[in-house]
Short mmCIF file of C-alpha atoms (C1' of nucleotides) in Angstrom, two decimals:
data_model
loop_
_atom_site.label_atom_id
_atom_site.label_comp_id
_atom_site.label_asym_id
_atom_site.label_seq_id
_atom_site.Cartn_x
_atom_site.Cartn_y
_atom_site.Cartn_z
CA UNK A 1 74.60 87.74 88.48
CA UNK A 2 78.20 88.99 89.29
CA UNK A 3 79.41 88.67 92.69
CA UNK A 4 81.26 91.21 94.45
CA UNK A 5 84.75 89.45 93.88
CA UNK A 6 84.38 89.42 90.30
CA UNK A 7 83.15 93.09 89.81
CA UNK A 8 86.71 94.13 91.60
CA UNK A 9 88.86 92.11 89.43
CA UNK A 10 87.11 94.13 86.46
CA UNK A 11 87.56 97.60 87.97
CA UNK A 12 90.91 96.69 89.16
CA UNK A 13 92.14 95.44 85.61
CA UNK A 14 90.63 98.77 84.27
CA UNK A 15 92.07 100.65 86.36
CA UNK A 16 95.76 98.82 86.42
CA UNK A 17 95.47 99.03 82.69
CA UNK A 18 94.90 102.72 82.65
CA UNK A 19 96.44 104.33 85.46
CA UNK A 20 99.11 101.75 86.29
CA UNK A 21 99.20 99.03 88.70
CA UNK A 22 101.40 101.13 90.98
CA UNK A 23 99.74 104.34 90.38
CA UNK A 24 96.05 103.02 90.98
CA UNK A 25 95.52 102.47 95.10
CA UNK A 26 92.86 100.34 96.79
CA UNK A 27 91.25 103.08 97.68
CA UNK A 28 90.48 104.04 94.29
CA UNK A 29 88.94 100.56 93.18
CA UNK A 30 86.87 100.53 96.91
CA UNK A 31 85.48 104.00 95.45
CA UNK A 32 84.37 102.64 92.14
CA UNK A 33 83.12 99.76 93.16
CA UNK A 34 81.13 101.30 95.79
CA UNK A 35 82.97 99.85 98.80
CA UNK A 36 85.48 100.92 101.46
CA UNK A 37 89.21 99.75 101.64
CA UNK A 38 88.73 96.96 104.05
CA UNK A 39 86.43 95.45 102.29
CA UNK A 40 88.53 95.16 99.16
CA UNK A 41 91.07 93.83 101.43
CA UNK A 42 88.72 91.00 102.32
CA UNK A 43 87.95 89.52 99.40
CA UNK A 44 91.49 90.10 97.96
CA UNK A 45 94.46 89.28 100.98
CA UNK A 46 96.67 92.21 99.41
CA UNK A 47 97.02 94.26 96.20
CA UNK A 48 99.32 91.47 94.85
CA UNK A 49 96.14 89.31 94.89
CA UNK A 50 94.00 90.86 93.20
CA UNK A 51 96.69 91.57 90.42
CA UNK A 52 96.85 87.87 90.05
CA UNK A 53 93.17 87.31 90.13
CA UNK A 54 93.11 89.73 87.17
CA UNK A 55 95.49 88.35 85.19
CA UNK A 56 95.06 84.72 85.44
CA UNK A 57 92.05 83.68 83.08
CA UNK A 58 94.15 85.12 80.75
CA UNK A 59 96.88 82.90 81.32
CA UNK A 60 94.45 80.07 81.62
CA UNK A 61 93.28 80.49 78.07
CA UNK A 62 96.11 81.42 76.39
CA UNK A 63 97.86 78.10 78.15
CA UNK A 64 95.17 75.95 76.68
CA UNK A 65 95.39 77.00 73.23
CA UNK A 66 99.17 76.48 73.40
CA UNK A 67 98.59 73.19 75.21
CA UNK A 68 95.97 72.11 72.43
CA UNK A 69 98.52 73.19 70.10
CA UNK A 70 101.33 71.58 70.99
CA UNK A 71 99.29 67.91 71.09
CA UNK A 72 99.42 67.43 66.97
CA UNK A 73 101.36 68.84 63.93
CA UNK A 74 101.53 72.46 63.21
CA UNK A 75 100.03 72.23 59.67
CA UNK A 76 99.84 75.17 57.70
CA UNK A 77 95.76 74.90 57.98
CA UNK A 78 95.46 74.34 61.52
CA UNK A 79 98.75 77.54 61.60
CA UNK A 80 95.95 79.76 60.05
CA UNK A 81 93.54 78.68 62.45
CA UNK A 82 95.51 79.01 65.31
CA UNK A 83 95.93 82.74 64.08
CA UNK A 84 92.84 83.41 64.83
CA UNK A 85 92.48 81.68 67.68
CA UNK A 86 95.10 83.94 68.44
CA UNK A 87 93.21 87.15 66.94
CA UNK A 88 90.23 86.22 69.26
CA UNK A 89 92.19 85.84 72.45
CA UNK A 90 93.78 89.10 72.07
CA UNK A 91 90.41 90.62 71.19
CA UNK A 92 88.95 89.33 74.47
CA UNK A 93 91.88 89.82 76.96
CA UNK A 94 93.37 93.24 75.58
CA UNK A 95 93.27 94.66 78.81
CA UNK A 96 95.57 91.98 80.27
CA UNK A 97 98.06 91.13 77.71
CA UNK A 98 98.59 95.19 77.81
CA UNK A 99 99.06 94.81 81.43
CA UNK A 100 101.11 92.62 80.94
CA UNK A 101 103.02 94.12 77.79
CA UNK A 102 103.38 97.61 79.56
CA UNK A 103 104.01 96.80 82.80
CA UNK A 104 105.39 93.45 83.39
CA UNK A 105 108.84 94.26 83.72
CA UNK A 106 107.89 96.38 86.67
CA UNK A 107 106.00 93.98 88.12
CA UNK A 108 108.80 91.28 88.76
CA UNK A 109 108.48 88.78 91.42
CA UNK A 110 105.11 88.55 91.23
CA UNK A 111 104.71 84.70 90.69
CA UNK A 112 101.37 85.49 87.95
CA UNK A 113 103.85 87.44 85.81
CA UNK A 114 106.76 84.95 85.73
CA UNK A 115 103.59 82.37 83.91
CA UNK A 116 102.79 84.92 81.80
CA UNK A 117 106.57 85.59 80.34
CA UNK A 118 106.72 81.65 80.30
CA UNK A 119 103.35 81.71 78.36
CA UNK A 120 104.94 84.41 75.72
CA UNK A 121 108.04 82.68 74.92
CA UNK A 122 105.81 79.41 74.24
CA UNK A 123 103.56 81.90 71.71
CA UNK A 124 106.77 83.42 70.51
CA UNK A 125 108.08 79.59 69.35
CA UNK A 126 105.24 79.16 67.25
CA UNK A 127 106.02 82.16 65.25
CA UNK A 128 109.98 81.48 64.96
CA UNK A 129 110.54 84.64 66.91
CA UNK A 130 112.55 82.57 69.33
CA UNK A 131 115.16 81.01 66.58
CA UNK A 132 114.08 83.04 63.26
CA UNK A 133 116.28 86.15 62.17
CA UNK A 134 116.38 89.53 64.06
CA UNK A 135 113.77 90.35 61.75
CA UNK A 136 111.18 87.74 62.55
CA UNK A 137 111.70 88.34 66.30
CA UNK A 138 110.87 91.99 65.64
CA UNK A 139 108.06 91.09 63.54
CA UNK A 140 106.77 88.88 66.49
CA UNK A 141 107.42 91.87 68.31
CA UNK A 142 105.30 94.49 66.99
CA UNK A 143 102.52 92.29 66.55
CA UNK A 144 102.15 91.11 69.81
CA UNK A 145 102.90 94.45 71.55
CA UNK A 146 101.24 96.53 68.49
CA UNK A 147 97.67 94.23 68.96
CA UNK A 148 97.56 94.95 72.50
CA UNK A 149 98.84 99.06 72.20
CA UNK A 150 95.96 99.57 69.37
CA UNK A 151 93.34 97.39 70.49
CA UNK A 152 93.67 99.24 74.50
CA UNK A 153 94.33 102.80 72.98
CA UNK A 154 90.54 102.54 71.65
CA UNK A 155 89.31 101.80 75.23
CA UNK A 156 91.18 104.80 76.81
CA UNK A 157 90.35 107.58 74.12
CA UNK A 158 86.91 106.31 74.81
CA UNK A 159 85.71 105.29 71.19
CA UNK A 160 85.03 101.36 70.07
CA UNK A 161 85.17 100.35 66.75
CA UNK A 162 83.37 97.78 65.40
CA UNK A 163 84.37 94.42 66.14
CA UNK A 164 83.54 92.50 63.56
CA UNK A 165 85.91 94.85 60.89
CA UNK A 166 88.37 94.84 64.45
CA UNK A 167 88.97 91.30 63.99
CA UNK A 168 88.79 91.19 60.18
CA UNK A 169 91.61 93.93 60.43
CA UNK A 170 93.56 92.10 62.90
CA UNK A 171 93.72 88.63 60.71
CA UNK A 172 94.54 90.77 57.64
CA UNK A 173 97.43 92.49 59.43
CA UNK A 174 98.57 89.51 61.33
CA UNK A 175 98.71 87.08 58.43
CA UNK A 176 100.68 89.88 57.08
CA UNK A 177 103.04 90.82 59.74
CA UNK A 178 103.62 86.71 60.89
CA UNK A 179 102.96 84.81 58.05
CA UNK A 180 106.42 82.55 56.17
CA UNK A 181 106.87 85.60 54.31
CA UNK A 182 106.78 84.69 49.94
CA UNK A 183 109.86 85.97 48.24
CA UNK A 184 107.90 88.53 46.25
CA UNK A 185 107.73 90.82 48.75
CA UNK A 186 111.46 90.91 49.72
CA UNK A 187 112.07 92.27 46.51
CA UNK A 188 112.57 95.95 47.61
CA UNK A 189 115.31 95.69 50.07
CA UNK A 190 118.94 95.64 49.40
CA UNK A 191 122.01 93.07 50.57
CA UNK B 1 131.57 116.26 80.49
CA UNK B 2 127.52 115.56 81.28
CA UNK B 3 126.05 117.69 83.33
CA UNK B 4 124.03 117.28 86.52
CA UNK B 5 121.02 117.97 85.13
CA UNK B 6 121.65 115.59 82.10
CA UNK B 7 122.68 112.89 84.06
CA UNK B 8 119.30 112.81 86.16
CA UNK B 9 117.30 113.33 82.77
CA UNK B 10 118.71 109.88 81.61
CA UNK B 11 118.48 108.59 84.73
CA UNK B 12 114.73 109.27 85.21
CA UNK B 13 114.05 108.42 81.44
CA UNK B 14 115.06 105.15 82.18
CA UNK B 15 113.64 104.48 85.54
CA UNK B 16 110.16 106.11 83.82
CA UNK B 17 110.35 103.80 81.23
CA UNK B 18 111.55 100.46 82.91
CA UNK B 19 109.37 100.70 85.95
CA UNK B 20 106.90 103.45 85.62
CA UNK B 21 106.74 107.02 86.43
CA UNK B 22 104.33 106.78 89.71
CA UNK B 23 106.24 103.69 90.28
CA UNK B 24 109.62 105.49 90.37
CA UNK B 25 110.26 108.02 93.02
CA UNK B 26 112.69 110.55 93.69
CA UNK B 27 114.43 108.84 96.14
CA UNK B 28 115.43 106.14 93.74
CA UNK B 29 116.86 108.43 91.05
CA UNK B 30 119.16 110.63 93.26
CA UNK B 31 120.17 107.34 94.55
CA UNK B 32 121.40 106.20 91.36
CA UNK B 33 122.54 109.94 90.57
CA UNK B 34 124.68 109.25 94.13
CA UNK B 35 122.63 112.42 95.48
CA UNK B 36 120.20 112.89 98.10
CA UNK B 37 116.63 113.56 96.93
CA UNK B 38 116.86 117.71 97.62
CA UNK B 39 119.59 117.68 95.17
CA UNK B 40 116.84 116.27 92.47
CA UNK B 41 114.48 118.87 93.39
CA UNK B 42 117.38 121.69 93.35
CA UNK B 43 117.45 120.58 89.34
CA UNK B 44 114.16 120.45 89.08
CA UNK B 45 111.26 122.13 90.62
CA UNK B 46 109.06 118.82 90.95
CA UNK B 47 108.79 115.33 89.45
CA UNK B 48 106.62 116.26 87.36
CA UNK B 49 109.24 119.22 85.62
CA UNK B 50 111.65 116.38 85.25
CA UNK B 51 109.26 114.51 83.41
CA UNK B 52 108.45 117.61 80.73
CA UNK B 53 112.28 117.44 80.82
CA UNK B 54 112.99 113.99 79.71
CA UNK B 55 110.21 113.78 77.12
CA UNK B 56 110.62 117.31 75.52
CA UNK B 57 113.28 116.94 73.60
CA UNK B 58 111.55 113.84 71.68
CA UNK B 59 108.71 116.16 70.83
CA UNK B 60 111.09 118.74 69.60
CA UNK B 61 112.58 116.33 67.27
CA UNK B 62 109.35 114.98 66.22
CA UNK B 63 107.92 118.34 65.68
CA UNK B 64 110.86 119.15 63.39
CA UNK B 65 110.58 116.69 61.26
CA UNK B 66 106.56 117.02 60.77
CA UNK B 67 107.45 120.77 60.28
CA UNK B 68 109.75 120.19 57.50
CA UNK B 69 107.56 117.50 55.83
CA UNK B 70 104.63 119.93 55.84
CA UNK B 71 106.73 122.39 53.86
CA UNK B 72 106.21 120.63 50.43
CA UNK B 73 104.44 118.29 48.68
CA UNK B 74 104.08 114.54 49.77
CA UNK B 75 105.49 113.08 46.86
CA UNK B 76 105.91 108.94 47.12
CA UNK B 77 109.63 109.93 47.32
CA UNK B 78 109.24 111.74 50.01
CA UNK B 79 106.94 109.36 51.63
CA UNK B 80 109.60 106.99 52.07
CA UNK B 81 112.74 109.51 52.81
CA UNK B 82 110.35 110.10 56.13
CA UNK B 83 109.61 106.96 56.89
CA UNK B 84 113.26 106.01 57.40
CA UNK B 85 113.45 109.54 58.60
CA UNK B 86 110.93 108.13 61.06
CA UNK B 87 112.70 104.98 61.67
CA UNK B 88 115.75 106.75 62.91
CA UNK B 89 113.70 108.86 65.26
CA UNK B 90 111.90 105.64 67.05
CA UNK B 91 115.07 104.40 67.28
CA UNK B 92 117.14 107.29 68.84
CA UNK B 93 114.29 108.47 71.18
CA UNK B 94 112.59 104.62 71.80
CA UNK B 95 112.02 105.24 75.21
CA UNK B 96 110.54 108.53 74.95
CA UNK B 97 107.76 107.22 72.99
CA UNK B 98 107.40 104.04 74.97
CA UNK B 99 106.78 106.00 78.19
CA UNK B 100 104.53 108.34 76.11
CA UNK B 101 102.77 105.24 74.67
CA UNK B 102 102.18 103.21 77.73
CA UNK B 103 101.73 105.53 80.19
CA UNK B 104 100.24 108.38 78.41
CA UNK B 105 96.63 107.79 79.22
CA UNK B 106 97.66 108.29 83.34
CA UNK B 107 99.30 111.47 82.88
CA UNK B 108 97.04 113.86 81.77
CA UNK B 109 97.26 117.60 82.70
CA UNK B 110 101.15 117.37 82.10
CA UNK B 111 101.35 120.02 80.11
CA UNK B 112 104.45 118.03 77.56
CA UNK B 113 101.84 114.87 77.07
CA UNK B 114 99.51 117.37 75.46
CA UNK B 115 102.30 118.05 73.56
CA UNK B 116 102.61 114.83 72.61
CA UNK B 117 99.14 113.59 71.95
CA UNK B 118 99.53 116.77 69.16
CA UNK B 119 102.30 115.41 67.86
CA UNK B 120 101.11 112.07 66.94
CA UNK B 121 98.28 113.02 66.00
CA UNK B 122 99.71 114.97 62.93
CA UNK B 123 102.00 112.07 62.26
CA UNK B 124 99.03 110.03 62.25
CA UNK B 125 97.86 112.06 59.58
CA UNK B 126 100.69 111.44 57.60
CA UNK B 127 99.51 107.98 57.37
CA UNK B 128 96.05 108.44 56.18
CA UNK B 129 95.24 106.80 60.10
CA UNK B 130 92.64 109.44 60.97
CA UNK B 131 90.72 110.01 57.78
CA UNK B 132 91.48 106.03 56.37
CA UNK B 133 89.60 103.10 56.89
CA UNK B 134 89.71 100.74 60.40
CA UNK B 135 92.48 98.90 59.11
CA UNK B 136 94.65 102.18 58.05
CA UNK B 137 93.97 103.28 62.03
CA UNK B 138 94.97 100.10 62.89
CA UNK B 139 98.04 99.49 60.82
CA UNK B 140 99.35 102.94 62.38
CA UNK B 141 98.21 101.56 66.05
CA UNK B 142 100.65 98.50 65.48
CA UNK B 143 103.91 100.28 63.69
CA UNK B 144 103.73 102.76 66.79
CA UNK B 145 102.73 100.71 69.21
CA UNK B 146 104.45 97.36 68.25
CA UNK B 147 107.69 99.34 67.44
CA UNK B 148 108.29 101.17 70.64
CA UNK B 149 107.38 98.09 72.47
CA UNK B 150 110.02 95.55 70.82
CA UNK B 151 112.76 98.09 70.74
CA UNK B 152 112.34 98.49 74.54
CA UNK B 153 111.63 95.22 74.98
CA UNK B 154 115.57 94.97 74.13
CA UNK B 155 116.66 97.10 76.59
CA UNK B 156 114.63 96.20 79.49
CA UNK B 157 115.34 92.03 78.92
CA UNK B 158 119.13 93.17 78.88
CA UNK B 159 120.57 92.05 75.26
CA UNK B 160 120.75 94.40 72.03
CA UNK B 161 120.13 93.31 68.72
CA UNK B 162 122.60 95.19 66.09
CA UNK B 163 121.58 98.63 65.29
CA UNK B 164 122.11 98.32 61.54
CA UNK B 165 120.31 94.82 61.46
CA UNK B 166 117.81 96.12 63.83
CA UNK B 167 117.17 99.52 61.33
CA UNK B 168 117.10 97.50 58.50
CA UNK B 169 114.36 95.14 59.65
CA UNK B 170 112.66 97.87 61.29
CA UNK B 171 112.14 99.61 57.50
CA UNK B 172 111.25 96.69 55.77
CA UNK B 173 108.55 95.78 58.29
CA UNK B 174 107.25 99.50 58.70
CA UNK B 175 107.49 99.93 55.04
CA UNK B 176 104.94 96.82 54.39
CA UNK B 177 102.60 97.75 57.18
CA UNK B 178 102.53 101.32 56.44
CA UNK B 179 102.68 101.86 52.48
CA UNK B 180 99.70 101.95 50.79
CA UNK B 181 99.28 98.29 49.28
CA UNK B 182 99.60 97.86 45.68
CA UNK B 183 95.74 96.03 44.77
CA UNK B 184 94.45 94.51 48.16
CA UNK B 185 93.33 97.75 49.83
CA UNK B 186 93.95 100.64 47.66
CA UNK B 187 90.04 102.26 48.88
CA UNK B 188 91.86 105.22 50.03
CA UNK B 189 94.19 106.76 47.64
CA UNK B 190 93.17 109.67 46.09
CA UNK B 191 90.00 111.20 47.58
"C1'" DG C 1 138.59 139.24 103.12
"C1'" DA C 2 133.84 140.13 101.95
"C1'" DG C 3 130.24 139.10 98.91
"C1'" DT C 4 127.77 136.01 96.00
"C1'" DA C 5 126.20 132.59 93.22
"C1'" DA C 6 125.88 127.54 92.34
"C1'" DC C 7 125.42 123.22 94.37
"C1'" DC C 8 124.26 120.03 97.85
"C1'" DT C 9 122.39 118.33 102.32
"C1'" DG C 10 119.52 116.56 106.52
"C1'" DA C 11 115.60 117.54 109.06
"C1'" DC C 12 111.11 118.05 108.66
"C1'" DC C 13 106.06 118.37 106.86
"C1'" DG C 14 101.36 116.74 105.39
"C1'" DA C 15 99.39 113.34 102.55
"C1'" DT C 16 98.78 108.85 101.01
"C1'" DC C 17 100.15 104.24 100.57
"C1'" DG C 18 99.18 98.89 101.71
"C1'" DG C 19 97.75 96.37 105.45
"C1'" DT C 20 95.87 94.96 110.40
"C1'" DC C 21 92.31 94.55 113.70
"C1'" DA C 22 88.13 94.48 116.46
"C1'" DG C 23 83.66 94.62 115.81
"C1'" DG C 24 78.84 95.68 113.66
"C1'" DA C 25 74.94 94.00 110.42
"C1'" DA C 26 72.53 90.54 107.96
"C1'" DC C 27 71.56 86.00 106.95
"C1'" DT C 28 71.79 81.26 107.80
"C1'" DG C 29 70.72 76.46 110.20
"C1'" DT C 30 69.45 74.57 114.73
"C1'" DA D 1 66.74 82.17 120.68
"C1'" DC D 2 71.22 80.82 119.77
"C1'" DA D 3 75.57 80.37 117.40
"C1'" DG D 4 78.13 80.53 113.06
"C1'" DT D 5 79.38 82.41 108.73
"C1'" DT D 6 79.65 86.03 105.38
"C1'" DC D 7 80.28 90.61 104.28
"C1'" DC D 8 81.53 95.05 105.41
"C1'" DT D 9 83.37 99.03 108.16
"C1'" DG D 10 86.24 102.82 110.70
"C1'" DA D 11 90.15 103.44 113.39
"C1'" DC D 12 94.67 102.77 113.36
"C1'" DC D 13 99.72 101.52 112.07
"C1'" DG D 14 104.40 102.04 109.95
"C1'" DA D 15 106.39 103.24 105.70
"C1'" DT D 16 107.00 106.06 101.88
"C1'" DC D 17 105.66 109.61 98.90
"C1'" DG D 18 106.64 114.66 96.84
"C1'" DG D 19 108.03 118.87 98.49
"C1'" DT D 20 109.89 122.85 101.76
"C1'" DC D 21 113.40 125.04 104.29
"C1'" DA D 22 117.45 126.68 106.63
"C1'" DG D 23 121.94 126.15 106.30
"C1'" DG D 24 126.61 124.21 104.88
"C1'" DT D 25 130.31 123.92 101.24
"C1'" DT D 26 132.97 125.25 97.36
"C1'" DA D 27 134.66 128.51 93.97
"C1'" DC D 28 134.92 132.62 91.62
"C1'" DT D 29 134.95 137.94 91.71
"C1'" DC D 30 135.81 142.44 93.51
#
DNA sequence: GAGTAACCTGACCGATCGGTCAGGAACTGT
DNA sequence: ACAGTTCCTGACCGATCGGTCAGGTTACTC
């Protein structure tokens, strides 16, 4: 049974993923949810609040994996199943790391958002995207801000796709796009 | 010598792009024009005309090149002449598509992002995203998506990565996520 | 000098924004 | 019956939004 608190931070993080933080008033998520103004206002001290509200859990999550991560070797195995760890988070929180992606640099000073960059450069060390070549920051890059574009684009055009062949997808591509890339296939390019 | 009008279209593209287009008001851009706000709306009717300004010409380009490529046959040759073709035009016009990509889906009825939608859509097609399988869509999702992200990304954090390293990486890692691969999922080739 | 077109401006307008405040309604425990 | 807490509301506030308008300034043409 969902309390009232929790049904606004899911119509506000539709509706700031959508229609923009800045473009999507408290008015608008009162009207949804069935409520006036005020009483969003109560349960959320400003706008500001409720942005962090929505964006926390997944900040929470993502910090644990890291955190679990970080406590023993990064073996290839347990590099593969951190993947999909990875693959799964995304999956869940779409809606926030595109907040995030899309609209984090205009939402500076807001404390929430300074975790979250923290929490990407942590992700991003784990790929070598921090200390790799201009090419494995990029490919960090577009799969990070790819996952979330692709995975949200399905929500707003209203059509779902599977999830199970999502996911499946998603490894494939990942493993693809992050993985120590072999030497075969750097066999087309020049230098 | 830049015009008036030219000046404010960058000036807005960026502003768009960096913090948003409901975010970003008229005020701000004649302020860093050094004009007052009627002087914006002498140029341009409404906000909303400047928008159609500063995306327009990105269509225009895109539409070119689609236009030309439907002329003849899509020879493997060909294939890849466009996709560095394509390359070039994320680059040149990045934050075009990254305000078209983000903030898309909250600006319906503007006439240009119909425009747009059009336009991807038969560049999609190019890539066998609308008639392929889930991973074909979503291989398109994340070049377009993951590319106009990380080459903003640059710009908005403050540094630049070298164009020619940047272009070069850019190909490889388009190239692998985009041509049809050799054995693992060849499903979709003729037809 | 008169006319005129391009460019720019401040004053002003109605609408909407986020946020405050006093208080009503419903449910508690006593 | 009483008081306290929770939840919700309309009225209101100052600020800012996009946009209109009348008019000022420059420069070029006849």
């Amino acid at each position: 049974m969902p309390n009232t608190a929790d049904d606004l931070r899911a119509i506000a993080l539709a509706e700031f993923t959508t229609a923009g933080y800045s473009a999507t008033s408290l008015h608008r998520i009162a009207e949804l949810a069935g409520l006036s103004k005020s009483s969003v206002l109560y349960h959320y001290s400003s706008k500001e609040t409720l942005l962090e509200a929505t964006v926390a859990p997944a900040i929470d999550r993502m910090t644990a994996i890291l955190d679990e991560l970080s406590s023993g070797p990064f073996t290839p195995a347990r590099r593969t199943a951190f993947l999909e760890e990875f693959v799964d988070f995304i999956l869940q929180y779409r809606r926030e790391v595109n907040l995030f992606i899309n609209q984090g640099p205009s939402l500076i000073d807001v404390p929430v958002i300074d975790r979250a960059n923290e929490v990407v450069y942590r992700l991003a060390e784990h790929f070598a995207a921090t200390t790799g070549s201009i090419e494995d920051k990029m490919r960090f890059g577009i799969a990070l801000g790819g996952a979330a574009y692709t995975l949200c684009s399905q929500d707003e055009l209203g059509f779902a796709l599977p999830i199970d062949e999502t996911r499946a997808a998603l490894v494939t591509i990942l493993t693809e796009l992050l993985a120590p890339i072999p030497v075969a296939s750097l066999s087309n390019q020049e230098k």
